[in-house]
One Martini backbone bead per residue (centre of mass of N, CA, C, O) as a GRO file, in nm:
protein
  336
    1UNK     BB    1  10.292   9.141  12.633
    2UNK     BB    2  10.191   9.345  12.407
    3UNK     BB    3   9.895   9.327  12.178
    4UNK     BB    4   9.820   9.429  11.851
    5UNK     BB    5   9.502   9.447  11.672
    6UNK     BB    6   9.404   9.507  11.380
    7UNK     BB    7   9.143   9.576  11.180
    8UNK     BB    8   8.835   9.439  11.186
    9UNK     BB    9   8.832   9.428  11.509
   10UNK     BB   10   8.882   9.735  11.575
   11UNK     BB   11   8.589   9.832  11.592
   12UNK     BB   12   8.539   9.680  11.874
   13UNK     BB   13   8.847   9.778  11.999
   14UNK     BB   14   8.911  10.083  11.986
   15UNK     BB   15   8.939  10.179  12.284
   16UNK     BB   16   9.154   9.976  12.372
   17UNK     BB   17   9.367  10.053  12.159
   18UNK     BB   18   9.398  10.344  12.237
   19UNK     BB   19   9.514  10.287  12.518
   20UNK     BB   20   9.750  10.112  12.428
   21UNK     BB   21   9.884  10.318  12.236
   22UNK     BB   22   9.944  10.520  12.472
   23UNK     BB   23  10.095  10.320  12.681
   24UNK     BB   24  10.242  10.076  12.598
   25UNK     BB   25  10.498   9.998  12.809
   26UNK     BB   26  10.668   9.988  13.096
   27UNK     BB   27  10.959  10.037  12.955
   28UNK     BB   28  10.805  10.175  12.686
   29UNK     BB   29  10.601  10.453  12.577
   30UNK     BB   30  10.683  10.516  12.267
   31UNK     BB   31  10.652  10.254  12.056
   32UNK     BB   32  10.909  10.151  11.976
   33UNK     BB   33  11.131   9.959  11.877
   34UNK     BB   34  11.171   9.741  12.168
   35UNK     BB   35  10.905   9.741  12.351
   36UNK     BB   36  10.751   9.444  12.278
   37UNK     BB   37  10.545   9.491  12.081
   38UNK     BB   38  10.271   9.363  11.898
   39UNK     BB   39  10.145   9.313  11.552
   40UNK     BB   40   9.825   9.273  11.385
   41UNK     BB   41   9.756   9.237  11.047
   42UNK     BB   42   9.498   9.291  10.804
   43UNK     BB   43   9.445   9.114  10.495
   44UNK     BB   44   9.264   9.179  10.183
   45UNK     BB   45   9.057   8.996   9.937
   46UNK     BB   46   8.856   8.850   9.649
   47UNK     BB   47   9.033   8.603   9.598
   48UNK     BB   48   9.185   8.328   9.589
   49UNK     BB   49   9.448   8.146   9.764
   50UNK     BB   50   9.596   8.096   9.455
   51UNK     BB   51   9.635   8.380   9.400
   52UNK     BB   52   9.863   8.632   9.353
   53UNK     BB   53   9.753   8.818   9.563
   54UNK     BB   54   9.803   8.619   9.798
   55UNK     BB   55  10.100   8.540   9.749
   56UNK     BB   56  10.207   8.828   9.783
   57UNK     BB   57  10.121   8.855  10.080
   58UNK     BB   58  10.276   8.611  10.196
   59UNK     BB   59  10.557   8.718  10.130
   60UNK     BB   60  10.530   8.974  10.291
   61UNK     BB   61  10.471   8.845  10.567
   62UNK     BB   62  10.733   8.687  10.594
   63UNK     BB   63  10.929   8.929  10.576
   64UNK     BB   64  10.815   9.097  10.811
   65UNK     BB   65  10.848   8.892  11.038
   66UNK     BB   66  11.155   8.860  11.006
   67UNK     BB   67  11.245   9.170  11.023
   68UNK     BB   68  11.071   9.201  11.315
   69UNK     BB   69  11.088   8.950  11.498
   70UNK     BB   70  10.754   8.922  11.525
   71UNK     BB   71  10.610   9.207  11.571
   72UNK     BB   72  10.496   9.155  11.272
   73UNK     BB   73  10.184   9.039  11.158
   74UNK     BB   74  10.008   8.880  10.874
   75UNK     BB   75   9.675   8.844  10.791
   76UNK     BB   76   9.523   8.649  10.529
   77UNK     BB   77   9.228   8.724  10.326
   78UNK     BB   78   9.011   8.561  10.124
   79UNK     BB   79   8.719   8.570   9.948
   80UNK     BB   80   8.584   8.812  10.107
   81UNK     BB   81   8.592   8.751  10.423
   82UNK     BB   82   8.631   9.084  10.506
   83UNK     BB   83   8.550   9.171  10.214
   84UNK     BB   84   8.497   9.338   9.954
   85UNK     BB   85   8.650   9.570   9.774
   86UNK     BB   86   8.478   9.808   9.869
   87UNK     BB   87   8.491   9.744  10.175
   88UNK     BB   88   8.797   9.744  10.202
   89UNK     BB   89   8.849  10.032  10.107
   90UNK     BB   90   8.671  10.167  10.322
   91UNK     BB   91   8.817  10.035  10.569
   92UNK     BB   92   9.076  10.202  10.554
   93UNK     BB   93   8.936  10.473  10.632
   94UNK     BB   94   8.817  10.340  10.913
   95UNK     BB   95   9.027  10.116  11.036
   96UNK     BB   96   8.925   9.793  10.967
   97UNK     BB   97   9.172   9.781  10.764
   98UNK     BB   98   9.513   9.754  10.658
   99UNK     BB   99   9.523   9.558  10.398
  100UNK     BB  100   9.516   9.582  10.028
  101UNK     BB  101   9.405   9.410   9.730
  102UNK     BB  102   9.303   9.575   9.422
  103UNK     BB  103   9.127   9.701   9.215
  104UNK     BB  104   9.054  10.025   9.101
  105UNK     BB  105   8.747  10.071   9.113
  106UNK     BB  106   8.693  10.145   9.429
  107UNK     BB  107   8.910  10.386   9.432
  108UNK     BB  108   8.750  10.597   9.253
  109UNK     BB  109   8.583  10.715   9.494
  110UNK     BB  110   8.854  10.879   9.580
  111UNK     BB  111   9.006  10.851   9.278
  112UNK     BB  112   8.896  10.929   8.971
  113UNK     BB  113   9.157  10.905   8.793
  114UNK     BB  114   9.170  10.585   8.795
  115UNK     BB  115   8.959  10.539   8.562
  116UNK     BB  116   9.156  10.556   8.321
  117UNK     BB  117   9.268  10.253   8.356
  118UNK     BB  118   8.986  10.136   8.212
  119UNK     BB  119   9.069  10.188   7.938
  120UNK     BB  120   9.067  10.062   7.645
  121UNK     BB  121   9.370  10.017   7.509
  122UNK     BB  122   9.584  10.199   7.671
  123UNK     BB  123   9.806   9.983   7.647
  124UNK     BB  124  10.039   9.832   7.451
  125UNK     BB  125  10.174   9.693   7.709
  126UNK     BB  126  10.305   9.575   7.994
  127UNK     BB  127  10.565   9.743   7.997
  128UNK     BB  128  10.428  10.019   7.971
  129UNK     BB  129  10.255  10.003   8.222
  130UNK     BB  130  10.481   9.975   8.432
  131UNK     BB  131  10.642  10.230   8.361
  132UNK     BB  132  10.411  10.430   8.423
  133UNK     BB  133  10.327  10.337   8.716
  134UNK     BB  134  10.647  10.363   8.818
  135UNK     BB  135  10.623  10.657   8.771
  136UNK     BB  136  10.500  10.970   8.783
  137UNK     BB  137  10.205  10.892   8.745
  138UNK     BB  138  10.187  10.692   8.980
  139UNK     BB  139  10.277  10.891   9.200
  140UNK     BB  140  10.037  11.086   9.168
  141UNK     BB  141   9.818  10.880   9.241
  142UNK     BB  142   9.924  10.813   9.524
  143UNK     BB  143   9.897  11.101   9.635
  144UNK     BB  144   9.585  11.109   9.610
  145UNK     BB  145   9.535  10.873   9.802
  146UNK     BB  146   9.666  10.995  10.057
  147UNK     BB  147   9.449  11.225  10.081
  148UNK     BB  148   9.237  10.956  10.146
  149UNK     BB  149   9.384  10.738  10.352
  150UNK     BB  150   9.582  10.599  10.125
  151UNK     BB  151   9.848  10.373  10.081
  152UNK     BB  152  10.057  10.330   9.822
  153UNK     BB  153  10.274  10.065   9.749
  154UNK     BB  154  10.182   9.893   9.477
  155UNK     BB  155  10.182   9.760   9.150
  156UNK     BB  156   9.961   9.548   9.005
  157UNK     BB  157   9.772   9.257   8.878
  158UNK     BB  158   9.510   9.068   8.662
  159UNK     BB  159   9.570   9.101   8.387
  160UNK     BB  160   9.409   9.026   8.099
  161UNK     BB  161   9.115   9.092   7.943
  162UNK     BB  162   8.868   8.854   7.841
  163UNK     BB  163   8.643   8.675   7.632
  164UNK     BB  164   8.357   8.491   7.724
  165UNK     BB  165   8.135   8.227   7.580
  166UNK     BB  166   7.829   8.032   7.466
  167UNK     BB  167   7.799   8.080   7.136
  168UNK     BB  168   8.077   8.218   7.002
  169UNK     BB  169   8.327   8.323   6.838
  170UNK     BB  170   8.549   8.601   6.897
  171UNK     BB  171   8.689   8.821   6.628
  172UNK     BB  172   8.475   9.052   6.611
  173UNK     BB  173   8.255   9.295   6.684
  174UNK     BB  174   8.014   9.151   6.543
  175UNK     BB  175   8.016   8.900   6.746
  176UNK     BB  176   7.880   9.086   6.987
  177UNK     BB  177   7.609   9.108   6.887
  178UNK     BB  178   7.366   9.076   7.146
  179UNK     BB  179   7.539   9.009   7.378
  180UNK     BB  180   7.528   8.902   7.707
  181UNK     BB  181   7.739   9.085   7.933
  182UNK     BB  182   7.929   9.063   8.197
  183UNK     BB  183   8.008   9.332   8.418
  184UNK     BB  184   8.126   9.566   8.573
  185UNK     BB  185   8.065   9.845   8.782
  186UNK     BB  186   8.152  10.022   8.494
  187UNK     BB  187   8.120  10.282   8.286
  188UNK     BB  188   8.344  10.225   8.077
  189UNK     BB  189   8.273   9.930   8.014
  190UNK     BB  190   7.985   9.977   7.929
  191UNK     BB  191   8.046  10.170   7.692
  192UNK     BB  192   8.228   9.978   7.531
  193UNK     BB  193   8.015   9.743   7.484
  194UNK     BB  194   7.812   9.920   7.344
  195UNK     BB  195   8.003  10.002   7.107
  196UNK     BB  196   8.028   9.679   7.028
  197UNK     BB  197   7.707   9.567   7.057
  198UNK     BB  198   7.647   9.486   7.326
  199UNK     BB  199   7.491   9.363   7.648
  200UNK     BB  200   7.553   9.503   7.926
  201UNK     BB  201   7.579   9.343   8.267
  202UNK     BB  202   7.583   9.450   8.573
  203UNK     BB  203   7.768   9.262   8.832
  204UNK     BB  204   7.849   9.075   9.069
  205UNK     BB  205   8.053   8.803   9.092
  206UNK     BB  206   7.870   8.635   9.287
  207UNK     BB  207   7.638   8.635   9.049
  208UNK     BB  208   7.767   8.543   8.773
  209UNK     BB  209   7.784   8.237   8.774
  210UNK     BB  210   7.480   8.182   8.784
  211UNK     BB  211   7.412   8.344   8.527
  212UNK     BB  212   7.575   8.161   8.338
  213UNK     BB  213   7.445   7.885   8.407
  214UNK     BB  214   7.137   8.006   8.340
  215UNK     BB  215   7.156   8.221   8.091
  216UNK     BB  216   7.130   8.529   8.159
  217UNK     BB  217   7.418   8.520   8.044
  218UNK     BB  218   7.668   8.466   7.787
  219UNK     BB  219   7.897   8.655   7.914
  220UNK     BB  220   8.245   8.750   7.986
  221UNK     BB  221   8.518   8.943   8.155
  222UNK     BB  222   8.853   8.808   8.202
  223UNK     BB  223   9.100   8.662   8.316
  224UNK     BB  224   9.228   8.348   8.289
  225UNK     BB  225   9.257   8.289   8.591
  226UNK     BB  226   8.958   8.327   8.660
  227UNK     BB  227   8.841   8.117   8.466
  228UNK     BB  228   8.990   7.888   8.609
  229UNK     BB  229   8.925   7.923   8.923
  230UNK     BB  230   8.596   7.925   8.828
  231UNK     BB  231   8.519   7.719   8.611
  232UNK     BB  232   8.376   7.830   8.329
  233UNK     BB  233   8.335   7.554   8.176
  234UNK     BB  234   8.084   7.505   8.396
  235UNK     BB  235   7.938   7.797   8.269
  236UNK     BB  236   7.901   7.779   7.941
  237UNK     BB  237   8.206   7.835   7.854
  238UNK     BB  238   8.343   7.778   7.526
  239UNK     BB  239   8.482   8.068   7.481
  240UNK     BB  240   8.808   8.231   7.421
  241UNK     BB  241   8.907   8.570   7.366
  242UNK     BB  242   9.220   8.740   7.310
  243UNK     BB  243   9.175   9.074   7.348
  244UNK     BB  244   9.303   9.252   7.573
  245UNK     BB  245   9.123   9.522   7.649
  246UNK     BB  246   9.236   9.503   7.956
  247UNK     BB  247   9.456   9.621   8.190
  248UNK     BB  248   9.454   9.488   8.514
  249UNK     BB  249   9.474   9.687   8.769
  250UNK     BB  250   9.656   9.686   9.078
  251UNK     BB  251   9.661   9.742   9.449
  252UNK     BB  252   9.874   9.798   9.708
  253UNK     BB  253   9.752   9.869  10.045
  254UNK     BB  254   9.730  10.123  10.315
  255UNK     BB  255   9.638  10.240  10.602
  256UNK     BB  256   9.684  10.537  10.752
  257UNK     BB  257   9.624  10.451  11.043
  258UNK     BB  258   9.827  10.223  11.054
  259UNK     BB  259  10.072  10.387  10.983
  260UNK     BB  260  10.049  10.582  11.234
  261UNK     BB  261  10.050  10.344  11.466
  262UNK     BB  262  10.316  10.262  11.383
  263UNK     BB  263  10.619  10.230  11.432
  264UNK     BB  264  10.858  10.347  11.233
  265UNK     BB  265  11.038  10.094  11.190
  266UNK     BB  266  10.800   9.904  11.121
  267UNK     BB  267  10.668  10.067  10.899
  268UNK     BB  268  10.904  10.063  10.698
  269UNK     BB  269  10.898   9.758  10.651
  270UNK     BB  270  10.613   9.729  10.544
  271UNK     BB  271  10.650   9.922  10.306
  272UNK     BB  272  10.890   9.787  10.166
  273UNK     BB  273  10.739   9.514  10.115
  274UNK     BB  274  10.498   9.643   9.963
  275UNK     BB  275  10.679   9.751   9.723
  276UNK     BB  276  10.740   9.439   9.626
  277UNK     BB  277  10.465   9.292   9.570
  278UNK     BB  278  10.385   9.370   9.278
  279UNK     BB  279  10.619   9.236   9.119
  280UNK     BB  280  10.570   8.953   9.222
  281UNK     BB  281  10.276   8.929   9.125
  282UNK     BB  282  10.327   8.970   8.821
  283UNK     BB  283  10.503   8.722   8.778
  284UNK     BB  284  10.281   8.520   8.859
  285UNK     BB  285  10.078   8.592   8.642
  286UNK     BB  286  10.241   8.517   8.393
  287UNK     BB  287  10.277   8.219   8.472
  288UNK     BB  288   9.965   8.145   8.528
  289UNK     BB  289   9.836   8.213   8.257
  290UNK     BB  290   9.950   7.977   8.098
  291UNK     BB  291   9.826   7.755   8.275
  292UNK     BB  292   9.529   7.843   8.242
  293UNK     BB  293   9.500   7.808   7.938
  294UNK     BB  294   9.556   7.505   7.945
  295UNK     BB  295   9.322   7.426   8.132
  296UNK     BB  296   9.095   7.526   7.949
  297UNK     BB  297   9.163   7.340   7.715
  298UNK     BB  298   9.147   7.066   7.876
  299UNK     BB  299   8.822   7.157   7.935
  300UNK     BB  300   8.713   7.255   7.627
  301UNK     BB  301   8.812   7.532   7.562
  302UNK     BB  302   8.810   7.771   7.317
  303UNK     BB  303   9.099   7.936   7.186
  304UNK     BB  304   9.125   8.268   7.062
  305UNK     BB  305   9.428   8.417   6.959
  306UNK     BB  306   9.406   8.563   6.663
  307UNK     BB  307   9.355   8.891   6.723
  308UNK     BB  308   9.223   9.174   6.574
  309UNK     BB  309   9.218   9.478   6.753
  310UNK     BB  310   9.161   9.726   6.573
  311UNK     BB  311   8.844   9.721   6.553
  312UNK     BB  312   8.803   9.752   6.858
  313UNK     BB  313   8.950  10.020   6.896
  314UNK     BB  314   8.772  10.181   6.702
  315UNK     BB  315   8.493  10.131   6.843
  316UNK     BB  316   8.600  10.275   7.132
  317UNK     BB  317   8.684  10.574   7.077
  318UNK     BB  318   8.432  10.737   7.185
  319UNK     BB  319   8.505  10.687   7.487
  320UNK     BB  320   8.749  10.877   7.514
  321UNK     BB  321   8.572  11.147   7.497
  322UNK     BB  322   8.427  11.080   7.795
  323UNK     BB  323   8.664  11.132   7.960
  324UNK     BB  324   8.732  11.331   8.223
  325UNK     BB  325   9.064  11.287   8.226
  326UNK     BB  326   9.229  11.394   7.960
  327UNK     BB  327   9.517  11.463   8.050
  328UNK     BB  328   9.589  11.182   8.157
  329UNK     BB  329   9.526  11.021   7.908
  330UNK     BB  330   9.732  11.169   7.721
  331UNK     BB  331   9.982  11.115   7.891
  332UNK     BB  332   9.977  10.808   7.855
  333UNK     BB  333   9.972  10.794   7.546
  334UNK     BB  334  10.238  10.975   7.502
  335UNK     BB  335  10.433  10.766   7.673
  336UNK     BB  336  10.429  10.535   7.414
   0.00000   0.00000   0.00000
């Protein structure tokens, strides 16, 4: 029985796979389901193996293996084991990784319009975000991704981003004045925290924990699940303010090359299950967020819950005017 393994190792085995892909099996060279060939797809992400990103992929993998009678299996790699988000996203274009779930940030290198989703306080609530992303606007963004060799399967999330810090409770924008806060390498986030009076310091997450522990930065912003899974209460983070300043959109994606190389019937099953992954993952996020907030409290972190976000929204309004894709921004705002 022929066995094809896509993903990270395909870079080393590209020529062999090309020959196998052309040859099929002795009984059926068409490569359609029933030819007896099996396929191993590699899926990657940057978060721990108990994060909903991972659990969503595991459910997808189980369903795909069952529906294809074992012809397609999906190996899931957590913790940037086969690449951080940027490398994974680029890998889909190169054909070195098959499936990825990631924040939108690295995908903006291919589809700049996705940067609009990083605008603070863009969505009124989670329900509005899901309705917009699963509607025409989301479909248009997926179409732009497909033009760049990436198949958008479904919209997930990493929860709402909140601020933690080692200095004081954050209740108003004034409380952020002068705080050194680690941010993603994201121009919109940098501009927003500058507008709020903080001192944003962009760095990779792999460096951030040490920076927090050593006091190089005072604060960071991430969903509660991330603060929990990386034990930020052991990294000098005494306070978490539930600002919910960004709804952190994630995307389950598939390499166009992988899509093209799979037989149609098998491909359809992978895509169908990938289209279900985002909703499953969002449900897990909602459930686990509550558990994570309780864990943070139990470990001594003070949670500031009743935040009046209006002053924060007002402070970041100038950032809206700098957004490149104003039509898309206004379309999203008007849809709520």
